Each structure stands twice: as structure tokens, then as C-alpha cells.
Coordinates of C-alpha atoms and ligand atoms in Angstrom, one line a residue:
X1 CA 0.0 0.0 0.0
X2 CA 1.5 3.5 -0.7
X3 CA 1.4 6.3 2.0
X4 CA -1.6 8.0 -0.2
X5 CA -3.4 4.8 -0.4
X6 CA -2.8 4.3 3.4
X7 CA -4.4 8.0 4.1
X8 CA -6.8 8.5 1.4
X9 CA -10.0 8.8 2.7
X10 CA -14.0 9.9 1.2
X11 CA -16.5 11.9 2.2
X12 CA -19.2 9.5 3.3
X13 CA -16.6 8.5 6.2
X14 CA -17.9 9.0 9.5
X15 CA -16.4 11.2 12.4
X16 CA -15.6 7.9 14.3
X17 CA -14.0 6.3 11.3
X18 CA -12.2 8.9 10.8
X19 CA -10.9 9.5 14.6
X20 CA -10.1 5.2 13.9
X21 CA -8.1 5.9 10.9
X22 CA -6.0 8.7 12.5
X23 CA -5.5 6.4 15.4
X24 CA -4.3 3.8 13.0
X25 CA -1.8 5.5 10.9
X26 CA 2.1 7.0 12.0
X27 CA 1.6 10.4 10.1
X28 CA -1.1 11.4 11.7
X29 CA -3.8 12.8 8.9
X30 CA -5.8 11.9 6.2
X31 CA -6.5 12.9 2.8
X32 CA -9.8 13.5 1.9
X33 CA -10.4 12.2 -1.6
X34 CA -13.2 13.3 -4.0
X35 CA -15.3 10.4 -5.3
X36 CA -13.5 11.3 -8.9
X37 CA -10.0 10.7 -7.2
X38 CA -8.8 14.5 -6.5
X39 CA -7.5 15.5 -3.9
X40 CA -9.6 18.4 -1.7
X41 CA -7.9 18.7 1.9
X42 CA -6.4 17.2 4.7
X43 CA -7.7 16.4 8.0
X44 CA -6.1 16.2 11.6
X45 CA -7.3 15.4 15.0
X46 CA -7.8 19.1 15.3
X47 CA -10.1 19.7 12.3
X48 CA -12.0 16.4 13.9
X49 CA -12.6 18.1 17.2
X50 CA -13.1 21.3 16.1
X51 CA -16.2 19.7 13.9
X52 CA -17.4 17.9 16.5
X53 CA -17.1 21.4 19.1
X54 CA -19.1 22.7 15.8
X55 CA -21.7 20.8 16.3
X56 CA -21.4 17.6 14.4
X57 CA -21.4 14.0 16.0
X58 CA -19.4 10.8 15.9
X59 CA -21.9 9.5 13.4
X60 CA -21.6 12.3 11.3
X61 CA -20.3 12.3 7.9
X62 CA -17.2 14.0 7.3
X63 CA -18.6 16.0 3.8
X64 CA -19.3 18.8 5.8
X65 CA -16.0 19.8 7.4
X66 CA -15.0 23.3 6.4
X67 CA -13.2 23.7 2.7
X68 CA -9.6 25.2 3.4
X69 CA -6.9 25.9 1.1
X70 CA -4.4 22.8 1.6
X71 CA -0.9 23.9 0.6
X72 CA 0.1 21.3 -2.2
X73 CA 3.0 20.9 -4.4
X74 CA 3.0 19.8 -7.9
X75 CA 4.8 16.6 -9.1
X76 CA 7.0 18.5 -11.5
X77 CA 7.9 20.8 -8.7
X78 CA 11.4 20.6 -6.8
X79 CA 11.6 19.3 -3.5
X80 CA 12.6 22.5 -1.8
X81 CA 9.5 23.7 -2.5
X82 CA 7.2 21.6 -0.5
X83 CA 10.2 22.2 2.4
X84 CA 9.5 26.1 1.9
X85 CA 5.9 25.7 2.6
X86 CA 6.6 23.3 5.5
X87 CA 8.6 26.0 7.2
X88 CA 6.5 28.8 6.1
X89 CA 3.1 27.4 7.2
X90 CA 4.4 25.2 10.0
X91 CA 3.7 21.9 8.4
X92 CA 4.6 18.7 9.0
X93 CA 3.4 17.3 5.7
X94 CA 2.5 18.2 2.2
X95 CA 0.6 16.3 -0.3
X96 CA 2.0 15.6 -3.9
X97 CA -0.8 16.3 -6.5
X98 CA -1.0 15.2 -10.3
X99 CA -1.9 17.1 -13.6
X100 CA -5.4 15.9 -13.2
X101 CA -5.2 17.2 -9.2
X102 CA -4.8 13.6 -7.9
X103 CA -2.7 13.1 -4.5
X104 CA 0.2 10.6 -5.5
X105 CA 2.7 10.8 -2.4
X106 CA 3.3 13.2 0.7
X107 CA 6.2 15.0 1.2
X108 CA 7.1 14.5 5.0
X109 CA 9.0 17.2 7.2
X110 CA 11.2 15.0 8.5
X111 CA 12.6 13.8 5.4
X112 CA 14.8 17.0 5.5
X113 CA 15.3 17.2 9.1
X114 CA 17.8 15.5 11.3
X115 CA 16.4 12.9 13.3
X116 CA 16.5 13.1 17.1
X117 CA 18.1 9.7 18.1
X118 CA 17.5 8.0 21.2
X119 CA 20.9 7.6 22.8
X120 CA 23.9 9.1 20.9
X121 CA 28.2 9.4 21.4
X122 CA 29.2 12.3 22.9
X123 CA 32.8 12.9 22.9
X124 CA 34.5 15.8 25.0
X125 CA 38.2 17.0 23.5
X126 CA 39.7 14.9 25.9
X127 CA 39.7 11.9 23.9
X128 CA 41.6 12.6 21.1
X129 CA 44.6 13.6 23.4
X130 CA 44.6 9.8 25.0
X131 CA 44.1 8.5 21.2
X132 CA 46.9 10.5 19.8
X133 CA 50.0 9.9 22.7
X134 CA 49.2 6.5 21.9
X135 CA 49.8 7.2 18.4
X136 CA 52.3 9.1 18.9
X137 CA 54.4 6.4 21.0
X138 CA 53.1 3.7 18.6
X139 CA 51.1 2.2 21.5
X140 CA 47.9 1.6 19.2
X141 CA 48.0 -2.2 19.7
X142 CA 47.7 -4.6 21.7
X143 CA 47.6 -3.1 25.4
X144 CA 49.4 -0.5 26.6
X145 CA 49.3 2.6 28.9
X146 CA 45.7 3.6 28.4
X147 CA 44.4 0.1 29.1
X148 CA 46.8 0.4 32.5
X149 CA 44.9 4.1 33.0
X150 CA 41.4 3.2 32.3
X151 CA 40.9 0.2 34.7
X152 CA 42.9 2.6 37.2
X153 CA 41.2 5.3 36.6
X154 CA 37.5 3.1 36.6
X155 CA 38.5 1.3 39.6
X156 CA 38.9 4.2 41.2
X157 CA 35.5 6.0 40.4
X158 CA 33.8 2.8 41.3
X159 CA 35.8 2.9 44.4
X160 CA 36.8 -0.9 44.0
X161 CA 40.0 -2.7 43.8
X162 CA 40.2 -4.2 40.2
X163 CA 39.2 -3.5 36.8
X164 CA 39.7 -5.5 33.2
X165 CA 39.1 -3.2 30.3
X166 CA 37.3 -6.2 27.6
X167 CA 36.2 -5.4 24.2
X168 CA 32.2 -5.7 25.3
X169 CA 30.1 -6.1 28.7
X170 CA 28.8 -9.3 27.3
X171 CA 32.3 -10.2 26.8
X172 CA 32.6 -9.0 30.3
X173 CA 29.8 -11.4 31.7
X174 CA 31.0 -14.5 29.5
X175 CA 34.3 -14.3 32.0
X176 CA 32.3 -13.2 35.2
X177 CA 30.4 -16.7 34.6
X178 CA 33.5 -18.6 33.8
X179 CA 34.7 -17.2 36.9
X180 CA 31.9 -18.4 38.8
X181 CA 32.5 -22.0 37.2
X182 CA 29.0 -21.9 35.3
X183 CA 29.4 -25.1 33.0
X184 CA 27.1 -27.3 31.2
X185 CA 23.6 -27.9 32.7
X186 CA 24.1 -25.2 35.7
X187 CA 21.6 -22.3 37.1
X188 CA 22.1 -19.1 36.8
X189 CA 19.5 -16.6 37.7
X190 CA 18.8 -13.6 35.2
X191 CA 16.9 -10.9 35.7
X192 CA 14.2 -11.0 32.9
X193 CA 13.6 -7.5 31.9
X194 CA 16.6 -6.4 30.1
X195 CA 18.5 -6.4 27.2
X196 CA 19.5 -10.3 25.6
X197 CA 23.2 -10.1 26.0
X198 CA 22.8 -10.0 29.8
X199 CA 21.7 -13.8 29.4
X200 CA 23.5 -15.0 26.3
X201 CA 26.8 -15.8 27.4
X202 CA 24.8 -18.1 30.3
X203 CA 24.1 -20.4 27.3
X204 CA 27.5 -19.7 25.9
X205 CA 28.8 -21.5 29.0
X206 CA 25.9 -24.6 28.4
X207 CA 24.3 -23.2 31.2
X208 CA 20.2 -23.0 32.0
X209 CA 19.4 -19.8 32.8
X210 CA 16.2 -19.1 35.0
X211 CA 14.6 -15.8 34.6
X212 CA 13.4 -13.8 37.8
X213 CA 10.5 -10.6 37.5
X214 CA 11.2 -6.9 38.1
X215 CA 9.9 -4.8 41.1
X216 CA 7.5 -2.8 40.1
X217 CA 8.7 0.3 41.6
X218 CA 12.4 0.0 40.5
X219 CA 12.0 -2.4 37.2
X220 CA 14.8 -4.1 38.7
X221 CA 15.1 -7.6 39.9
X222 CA 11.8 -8.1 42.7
X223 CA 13.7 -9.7 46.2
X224 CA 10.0 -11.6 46.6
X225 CA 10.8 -13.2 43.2
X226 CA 14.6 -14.2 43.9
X227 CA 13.6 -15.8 47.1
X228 CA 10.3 -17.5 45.3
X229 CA 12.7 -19.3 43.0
X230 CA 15.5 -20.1 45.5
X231 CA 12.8 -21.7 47.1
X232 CA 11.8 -23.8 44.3
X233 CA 15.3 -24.4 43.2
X234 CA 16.2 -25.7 46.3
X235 CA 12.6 -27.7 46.6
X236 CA 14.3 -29.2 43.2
X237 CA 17.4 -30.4 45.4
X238 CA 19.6 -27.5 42.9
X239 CA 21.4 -23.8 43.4
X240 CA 21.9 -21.7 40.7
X241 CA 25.9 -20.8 41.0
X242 CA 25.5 -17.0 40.0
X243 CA 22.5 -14.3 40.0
X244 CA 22.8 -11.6 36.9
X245 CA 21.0 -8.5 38.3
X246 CA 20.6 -5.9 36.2
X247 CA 20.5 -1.8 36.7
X248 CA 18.2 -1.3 34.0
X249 CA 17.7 2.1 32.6
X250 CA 20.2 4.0 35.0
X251 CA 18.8 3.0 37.8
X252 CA 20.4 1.3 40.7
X253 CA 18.1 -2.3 41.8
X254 CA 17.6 -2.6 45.7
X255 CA 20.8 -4.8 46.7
X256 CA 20.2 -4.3 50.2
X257 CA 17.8 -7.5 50.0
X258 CA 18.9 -9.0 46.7
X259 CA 21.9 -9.4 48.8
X260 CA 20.9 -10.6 52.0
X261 CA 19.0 -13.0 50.0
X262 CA 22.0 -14.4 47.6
X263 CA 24.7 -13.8 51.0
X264 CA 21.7 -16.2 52.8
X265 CA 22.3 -19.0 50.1
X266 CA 26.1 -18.0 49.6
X267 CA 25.5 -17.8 46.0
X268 CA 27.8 -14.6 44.3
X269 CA 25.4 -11.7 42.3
X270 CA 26.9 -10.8 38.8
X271 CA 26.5 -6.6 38.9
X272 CA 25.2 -6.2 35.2
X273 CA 25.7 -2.5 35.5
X274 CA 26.1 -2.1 31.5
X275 CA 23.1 0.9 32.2
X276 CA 23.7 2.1 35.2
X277 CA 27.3 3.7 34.9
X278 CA 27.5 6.8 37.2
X279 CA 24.3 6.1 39.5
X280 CA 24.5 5.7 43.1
X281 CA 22.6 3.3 46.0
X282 CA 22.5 4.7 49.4
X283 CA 25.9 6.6 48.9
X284 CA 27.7 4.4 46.9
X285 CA 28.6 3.4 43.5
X286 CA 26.4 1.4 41.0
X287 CA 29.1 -1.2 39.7
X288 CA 30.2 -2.4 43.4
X289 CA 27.7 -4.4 44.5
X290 CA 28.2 -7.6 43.1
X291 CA 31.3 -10.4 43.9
X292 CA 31.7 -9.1 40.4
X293 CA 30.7 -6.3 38.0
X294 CA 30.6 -6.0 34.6
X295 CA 30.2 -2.5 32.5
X296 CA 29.7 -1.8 28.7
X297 CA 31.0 0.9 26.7
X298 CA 29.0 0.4 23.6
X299 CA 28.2 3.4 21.4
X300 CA 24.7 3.9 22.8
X301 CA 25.7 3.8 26.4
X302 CA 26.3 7.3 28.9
X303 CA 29.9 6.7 28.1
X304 CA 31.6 4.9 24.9
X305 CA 34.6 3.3 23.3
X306 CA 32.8 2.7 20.0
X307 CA 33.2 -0.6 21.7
X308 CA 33.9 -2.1 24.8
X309 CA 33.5 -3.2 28.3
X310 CA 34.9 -3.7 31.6
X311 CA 34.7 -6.3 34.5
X312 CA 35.4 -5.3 38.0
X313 CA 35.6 -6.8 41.1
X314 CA 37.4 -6.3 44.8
X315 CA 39.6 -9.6 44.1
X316 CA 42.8 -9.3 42.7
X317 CA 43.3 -13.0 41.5
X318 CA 40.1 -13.1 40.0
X319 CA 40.8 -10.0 38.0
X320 CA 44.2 -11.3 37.1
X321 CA 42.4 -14.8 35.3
X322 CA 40.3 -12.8 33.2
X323 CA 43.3 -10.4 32.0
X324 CA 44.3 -13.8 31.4
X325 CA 41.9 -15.6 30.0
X326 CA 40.9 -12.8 27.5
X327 CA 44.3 -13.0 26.3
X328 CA 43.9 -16.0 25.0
X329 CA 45.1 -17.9 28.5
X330 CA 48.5 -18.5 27.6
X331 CA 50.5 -20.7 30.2
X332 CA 54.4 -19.5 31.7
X333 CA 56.8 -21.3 28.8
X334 CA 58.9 -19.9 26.3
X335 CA 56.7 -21.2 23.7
X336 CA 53.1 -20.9 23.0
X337 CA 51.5 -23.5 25.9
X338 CA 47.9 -23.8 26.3
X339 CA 46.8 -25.3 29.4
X340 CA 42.5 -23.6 29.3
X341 CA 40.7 -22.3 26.9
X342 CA 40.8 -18.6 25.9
X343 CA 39.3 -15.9 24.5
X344 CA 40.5 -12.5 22.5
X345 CA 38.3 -10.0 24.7
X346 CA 41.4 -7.0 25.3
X347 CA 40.5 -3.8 24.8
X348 CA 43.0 -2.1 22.2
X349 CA 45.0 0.7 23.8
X350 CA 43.0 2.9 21.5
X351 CA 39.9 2.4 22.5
X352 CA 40.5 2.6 26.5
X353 CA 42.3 5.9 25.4
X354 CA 38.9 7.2 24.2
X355 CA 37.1 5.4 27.2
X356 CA 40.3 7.5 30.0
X357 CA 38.9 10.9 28.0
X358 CA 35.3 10.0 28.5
X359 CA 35.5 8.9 32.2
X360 CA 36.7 12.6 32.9
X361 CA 33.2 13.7 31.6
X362 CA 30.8 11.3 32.9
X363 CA 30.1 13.1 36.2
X364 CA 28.9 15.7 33.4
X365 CA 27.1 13.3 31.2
X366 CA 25.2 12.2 34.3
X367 CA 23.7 15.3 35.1
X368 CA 22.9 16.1 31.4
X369 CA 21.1 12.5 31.5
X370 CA 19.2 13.8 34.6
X371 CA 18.3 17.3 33.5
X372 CA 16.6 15.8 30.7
X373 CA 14.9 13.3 32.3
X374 CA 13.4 16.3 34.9
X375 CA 12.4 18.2 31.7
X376 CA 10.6 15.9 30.5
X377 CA 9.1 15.0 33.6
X378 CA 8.1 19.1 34.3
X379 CA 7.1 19.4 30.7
X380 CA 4.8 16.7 30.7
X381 CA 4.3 15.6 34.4
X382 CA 0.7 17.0 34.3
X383 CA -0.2 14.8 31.5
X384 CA -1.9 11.9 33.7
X385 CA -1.8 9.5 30.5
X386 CA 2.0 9.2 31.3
X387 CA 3.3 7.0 34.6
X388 CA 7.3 7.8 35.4
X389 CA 10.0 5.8 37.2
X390 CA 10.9 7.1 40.7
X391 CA 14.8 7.0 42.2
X392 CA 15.3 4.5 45.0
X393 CA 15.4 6.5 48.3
X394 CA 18.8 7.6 49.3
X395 CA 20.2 6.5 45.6
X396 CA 20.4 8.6 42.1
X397 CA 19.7 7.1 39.0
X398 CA 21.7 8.6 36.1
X399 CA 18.3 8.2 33.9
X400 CA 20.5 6.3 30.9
X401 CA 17.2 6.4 29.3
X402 CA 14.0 8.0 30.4
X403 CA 11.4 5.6 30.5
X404 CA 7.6 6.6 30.3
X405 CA 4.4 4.4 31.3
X406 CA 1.1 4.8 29.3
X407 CA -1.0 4.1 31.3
X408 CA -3.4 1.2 31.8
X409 CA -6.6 1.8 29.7
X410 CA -4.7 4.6 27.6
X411 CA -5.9 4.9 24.0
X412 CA -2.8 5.5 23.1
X413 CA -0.2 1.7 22.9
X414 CA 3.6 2.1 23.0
X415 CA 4.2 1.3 19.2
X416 CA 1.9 4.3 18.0
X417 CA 3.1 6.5 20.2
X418 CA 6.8 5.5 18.7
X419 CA 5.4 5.8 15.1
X420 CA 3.8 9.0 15.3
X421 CA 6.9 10.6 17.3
X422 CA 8.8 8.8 14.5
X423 CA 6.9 11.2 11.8
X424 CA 8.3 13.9 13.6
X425 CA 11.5 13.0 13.4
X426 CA 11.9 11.5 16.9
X427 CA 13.1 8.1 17.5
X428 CA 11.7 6.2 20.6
X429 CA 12.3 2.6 21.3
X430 CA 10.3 0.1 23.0
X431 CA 11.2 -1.2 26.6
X432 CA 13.3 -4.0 26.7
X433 CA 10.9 -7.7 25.8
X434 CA 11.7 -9.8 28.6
X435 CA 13.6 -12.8 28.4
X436 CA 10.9 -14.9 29.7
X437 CA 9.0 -13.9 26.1
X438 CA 12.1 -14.2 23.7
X439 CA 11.5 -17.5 21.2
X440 CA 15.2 -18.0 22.3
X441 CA 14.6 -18.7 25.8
X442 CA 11.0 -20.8 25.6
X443 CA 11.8 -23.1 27.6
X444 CA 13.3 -21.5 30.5
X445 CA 11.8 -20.9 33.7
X446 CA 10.5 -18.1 35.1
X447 CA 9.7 -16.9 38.3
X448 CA 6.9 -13.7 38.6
X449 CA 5.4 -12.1 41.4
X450 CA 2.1 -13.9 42.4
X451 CA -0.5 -11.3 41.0
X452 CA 0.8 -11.1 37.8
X453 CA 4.3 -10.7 35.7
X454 CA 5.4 -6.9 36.5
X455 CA 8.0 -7.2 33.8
X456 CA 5.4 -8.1 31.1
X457 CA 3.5 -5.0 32.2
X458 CA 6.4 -2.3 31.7
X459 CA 6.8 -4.2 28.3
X460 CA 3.1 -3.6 27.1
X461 CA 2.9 0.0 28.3
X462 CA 7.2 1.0 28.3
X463 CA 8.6 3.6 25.8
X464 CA 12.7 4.7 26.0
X465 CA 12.4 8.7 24.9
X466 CA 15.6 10.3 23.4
X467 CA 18.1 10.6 26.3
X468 CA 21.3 11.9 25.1
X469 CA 23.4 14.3 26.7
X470 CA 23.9 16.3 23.7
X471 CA 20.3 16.8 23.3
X472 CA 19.9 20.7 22.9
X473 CA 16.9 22.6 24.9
X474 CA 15.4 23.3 21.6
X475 CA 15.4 19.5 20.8
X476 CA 14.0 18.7 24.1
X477 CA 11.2 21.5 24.0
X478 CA 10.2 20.2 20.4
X479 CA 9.9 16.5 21.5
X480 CA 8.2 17.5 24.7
X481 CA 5.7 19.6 22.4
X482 CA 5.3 16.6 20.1
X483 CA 4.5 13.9 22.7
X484 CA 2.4 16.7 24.4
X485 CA 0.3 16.6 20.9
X486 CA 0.2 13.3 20.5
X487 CA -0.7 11.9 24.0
X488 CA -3.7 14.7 24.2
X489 CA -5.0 13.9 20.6
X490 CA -5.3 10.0 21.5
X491 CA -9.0 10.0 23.7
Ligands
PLP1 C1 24.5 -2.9 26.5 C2 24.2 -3.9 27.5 C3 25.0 -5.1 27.6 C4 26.0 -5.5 26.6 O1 27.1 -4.6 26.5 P1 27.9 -4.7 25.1 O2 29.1 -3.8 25.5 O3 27.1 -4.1 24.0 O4 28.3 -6.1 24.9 C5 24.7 -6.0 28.6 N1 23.7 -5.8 29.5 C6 22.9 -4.7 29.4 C7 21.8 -4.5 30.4 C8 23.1 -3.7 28.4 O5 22.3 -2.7 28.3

């Protein structure tokens, strides 16, 4: 179906068609079509409610709307044109008309604009000075002084003892679980809302990995469903020999029971703080909790390599057999002797140089993450379609990505509220689908609170908004007045 087909509406359409039709499609308008095929104008949610205001009901044919002049371009005509009368008239669409007066496309806005992407690198000038002393001393590859700095330097923030830069955070969890001895046919518990390379490297290992809900507060792993499926596991005569929990979003989960619980059963938590770089619970940092942490630097995370990761942890030997290991785990000879397997996980000297320049400006990127989390939440905190996630008490979230709610009974589902913010030009993602729903993990268990999966919930009603730090106050006001639109159009 083209876009005009997809549109192209007659006049014998009713009010509440039409209101269905908008609701249906991304752009948001419709072109009303004479029954000879021309074109005669468009209609928006506005011109809908103004009608009905007018007079006219939801059974009411839409013939009588008002005539207006619809500004249309001509097939022939250049595409500069149509973006002329965009920004001259304030439009966000114009249709494409034939010789006989025919609509045959729509020019769209956003195809000249610059998107507004969700989560996007932003480099200081402090990188490139890291970068080019290593090129300078021909330090590019394979490790080097940067790698030394940045799991110094890391260590340091975190305020814990040990740090291996690694080219990913799932490479960074593969060698937390080898560490933990996961092998074929062991448990590990994963939290189940979050993002699938949390729990892939449990299978890399041939392990089963058993999937625990969120809290609905937090988002993060529930303590009431950790100890419901320690219970069971133990029922089953088993122990899982790791927990994954997950910081999902920025935000730190509630370790003071998640640990009591694992410290009860002496089974070690796996820190997946890949999201939640720079946040803090009850004073400290987010990436010490666990026997081990692991962080990611990937390009859409509050700080980036391009690529990489990092696992940390308050043991030196432990630390030490990773280096190890993710160099492919060579044994002391004078010739190549291999004893384990390994793996090629480093990070390049390069790379950690970028990451030493971009650790200096998280404490900034964090508060740009936060300011625009509050913006949004001032600009559209009245709005009481839209649910938001608090901070922990005593804790700060860096709001990696700020998350909105629709709320239950909302006209309005996650995926058109991304396409229509999509027609301006805004990208928004779904929540993360829980692991517990991925074809990938079907037959894994999974362990909910007892009214109901919370994690299934956040996924039906979650929606990630544009979150970078380099978002300018104009781009922020825009998408504020675009979801502002949108959410008050849906009834
Ligand atoms: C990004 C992310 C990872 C993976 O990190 P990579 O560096 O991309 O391998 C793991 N867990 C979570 C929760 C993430 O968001």
C-alpha cells in the first residue's frame, strides 16, 4: 500500500472512522479524496474536534467539514518547495498532487530534518589527546598505557580494587560466569527484563538460565521473586551458581535484599551495571555491589569506546584470570603452551584511550542524563496518560534512558506513540521484551510475582524517549511539544 493509499479517505466516512483511521496510521492525517479521485484537503485530530465542538457528532459524515486551502505541491515541482511551505506554514506534511489534481505521495518534514536519536556518542576533546599519545608512542595495539589508565582510573570512580578493560560487557559477563564456574547444565538466575546479552553468554557456557521478574517500583530484579525461585530451586534439590541482576535504565536495583538474599544462600550476584554507569545506592557506587561487576561501553551507552567493556571486582586473582583468559590464557613457557581455553576480549589501547577521556566527563554526562529526564518530567508531568519511574530512596539514578508508562486503559499503545513521534523525526524505542518472552529462551523458567508478571506489564505500556546528553533545549522543547500533541489527541 502507498502512503496515499494508506491516508486517502471519502467523504461518506464518519467522524468515528475517521478518529479510527488517525489512530491507526504514523503520520497522523488523512487525505480527503473526492469520489473522482482529487484531492480536496487534509484532516487532523484538530479539524476532527473542532467539527465535533461545531456541532457535528461521531456518526456524522465528514462531507461537511469546512473547505480550506491545503498547501500542495505539484509533481514537477522541486523538493525545496514543499520544504519552503513546511517551514513557512508550519507543516509537517504536504501532499503531492498530479496534472489531473490527484494526490500521488506526501512530502514528509522529517525527510529533511535531522532525526533526534534515542541515545547518541558524545565525545569531550579529551579523547583525542589519550588517542593520539598512543599514536604518537606507537602504543595503538595490543595493550598499553591507556588500558593500565582506564581500569585505574575506573577502579577508582567505582571505588573498588580491580578493573579488566574487555572489548564488550557481554564479553565481560562471559568471564564473570567462567569465573563463577557456570558449566554445562548449571543455574544461573537472570533478571528478565533487560537487554538479551545480559543472558546469552549463560548459554555460551551450556548453562540453563532461569529468569526472575522486576519490582514494580524500580523495574529491577523483585527480592520476593529471587527468594520464590530459591525456594523452588532448592525444593528441586539444585542452586543456581551466579544471579545476573541488572541496573536497568540508570537506575540502581535494591541490593540491600537481593543481597541478603543471595549472602543467605552463599550464591555470588553478577552486577550487570552495563546501564547504570554513574548512579549511586545509598551513597555508593552502582558497579560495586556484586562479587563481580561488569560495564559496557557500547556506542549507545552514557559513556563509549565505539566498543567495549569492563569487569570489575574487589579480588585481585580473579581480575588477574580474566586479563588472562581474555588473552587467549597463555601458560608461563617460552613457547606458545595452552593449558584452558581462551578468548581475545582486550581492549586495544585505542579504545580505553577514548574510554580514560570520556571517564573525565561522565560526572557531566550524568547530570545532562538527569536534567533531561526532569524536563521531561516538568514538561509533561501534568499529563496523567504518562506514569514515570521514581529513584530508590537515598540513591540517584543517572536516567541512561528515560522511560515513560502509558497508562493502563490509555488509547494510546507504546508502538503508535513511537510511530507518530517517528513522523516527527523523533526516535523512541520500545522497553526491553523480557527474556521470559524471547523464542530463544522458551523453555526457561521463570519466576513472577504472584498477582501477575510486572515485567510483562512495563513491556506492554514502556517507551525509552531520546536521552542523550547532547540533546539541545530546543530538541527537548520540540519532542516535549510533540508527545504533548500526541498523547492529548489520543482520547
Ligand atoms: C548494553 C548492555 C549489555 C551489553 O554490552 P555490550 O558492550 O554491548 O556487549 C549488557 N547488558 C545490558 C543490560 C546492556 O544494556
Amino acid at each position: 500500500m502507498t502512503i496515499v493509499q494508506e491516508l486517502a479517505v471519502t467523504e461518506d466516512l464518519t467522524v468515528r472512522d475517521a478518529l479510527e483511521r488517525l489512530d491507526a496510521n504514523a503520520i497522523g492525517i488523512l487525505l480527503l479524496i473526492d469520489l473522482d479521485g482529487r484531492f480536496r484537503r487534509t484532516i487532523t485530530d484538530g479539524d476532527l474536534r473542532r467539527y465535533l465542538l461545531g456541532g457535528a457528532e461521531l456518526g456524522t459524515p465528514i462531507s461537511k467539514l469546512p473547505p480550506i486551502e491545503a498547501c500542495t505541491v505539484r509533481e514537477s515541482d522541486p523538493a525545496e518547495i514543499a520544504f519552503d511551505l513546511m517551514r513557512k506554514h508550519g507543516l509537517r506534511h504536504v501532499p503531492v498532487l498530479d496534472e489531473l489534481g490527484k494526490a500521488v505521495d506526501l512530502r514528509l518534514r522529517t525527510e529533511y530534518e535531522q532525526p533526534i536519536l534515542l541515545s547518541i556518542p558524545h565525545m569531550s576533546e579529551l579523547e583525542q589527546e589519550y588517542v593520539a599519545r598512543a599514536f604518537d608512542s606507537n602504543w595503538v595495539a595490543p595493550l598499553g598505557p591507556n588500558v593500565d589508565g582506564f581500569e585505574r582510573e575506573m577502579a577508582a570512580y567505582l571505588e573498588v580494587d580491580h578493573a579488566a578493560a574487555l572489548v564488550s560487557g557481554t564479553a565481560a559477563l562471559h568471564l564473570a560466569l567462567i569465573n563463577f564456574d557456570v558449566g554445562p547444565g548449571d543455574i544461573v538466575f537472570c533478571s528478565s527484563l533487560t537487554f538479551v546479552a545480559s543472558a546469552n553468554p549463560i548459554v555460551y557456557q551450556g548453562g540453563t538460565p532461569v529468569f526472575v521478574d522486576s519490582a514494580p517500583g524500580s523495574w529491577n530484579m523483585s527480592a520476593s521473586s529471587l527468594e520464590l525461585a530459591f525456594d523452588e530451586i532448592r525444593r528441586q534439590k539444585k542452586m543456581p551458581k551466579a544471579v545476573i541482576v541488572v541496573n536497568l535504565y540508570g537506575h540502581s536495583a535494591d541490593y540491600d535484599r537481593l543481597q541478603e538474599i543471595c549472602g543467605h544462600f552463599d550464591v555470588p550476584i553478577i552486577e550487570d551495571a552495563a546501564e547504570s554507569l554513574g548512579a549511586t545506592y545509598k551513597g555508593r557506587k552502582s558497579g560495586s555491589f556484586g562479587e563481580m561487576a561488569t560495564l559496557s561501553f557500547n556506542g549507545n551507552k552514557i559513556i563509549t569506546t565505539s566498543g567495549g567493556g569492563m569487569l570489575v571486582s574487589n579480588n585481585a586473582p580473579d581480575i588477574e584470570k580474566a586479563r588472562w583468559l581474555s588473552t587467549q590464557a597463555k601458560d608461563e613457557a617460552n613457547y606458545y603452551l595452552h593449558s584452558v581455553v581462551g578468548y581475545n576480549y582486550r581492549l586495544s589501547n585505542i579504545l580505553a584511550g577514548i574510554g580514560r577521556g570520556q571517564l573525565k566527563v561522565l560526572p557531566d554526562r550524568v547530570a545532562a542524563r538527569r536534567s533531561v529526564y526532569s524536563n521531561y518530567r516538568s514538561g509533561l508531568g501534568d499529563l496523567d496518560q504518562i506514569e514515570w519511574i521514581d529513584e530508590l530512596p537515598e540513591s540517584r539514578a543517572t536516567h541512561w534512558l528515560s522511560v515513560i508508562l502509558l497508562r493502563h486503559g490509555s488509547n494510546l499503545t507504546p508502538d503508535t506513540l513511537i510511530a507518530r513521534l517517528a513522523s516527527y523525526g523523533v526516535e523512541a524505542r520500545r522497553v526491553w521484551n523480557p527474556m521470559h518472552r524471547q523464542p530463544l529462551f522458551a523453555s526457561a523458567d521463570y519466576y513472577s510475582a504472584e498477582n501477575g508478571s510486572v515485567s510483562d506489564d512495563l513491556f506492554e505500556r514502556g517507551v525509552c524517549l531520546p536521552s542523550s546528553s547532547s540533546l539541545s533545549d530546543e530538541e527537548q522543547a520540540k519532542i516535549i511539544s510533540v508527545i504533548r500533541k500526541i498523547v492529548t489527541a489520543a482520547r
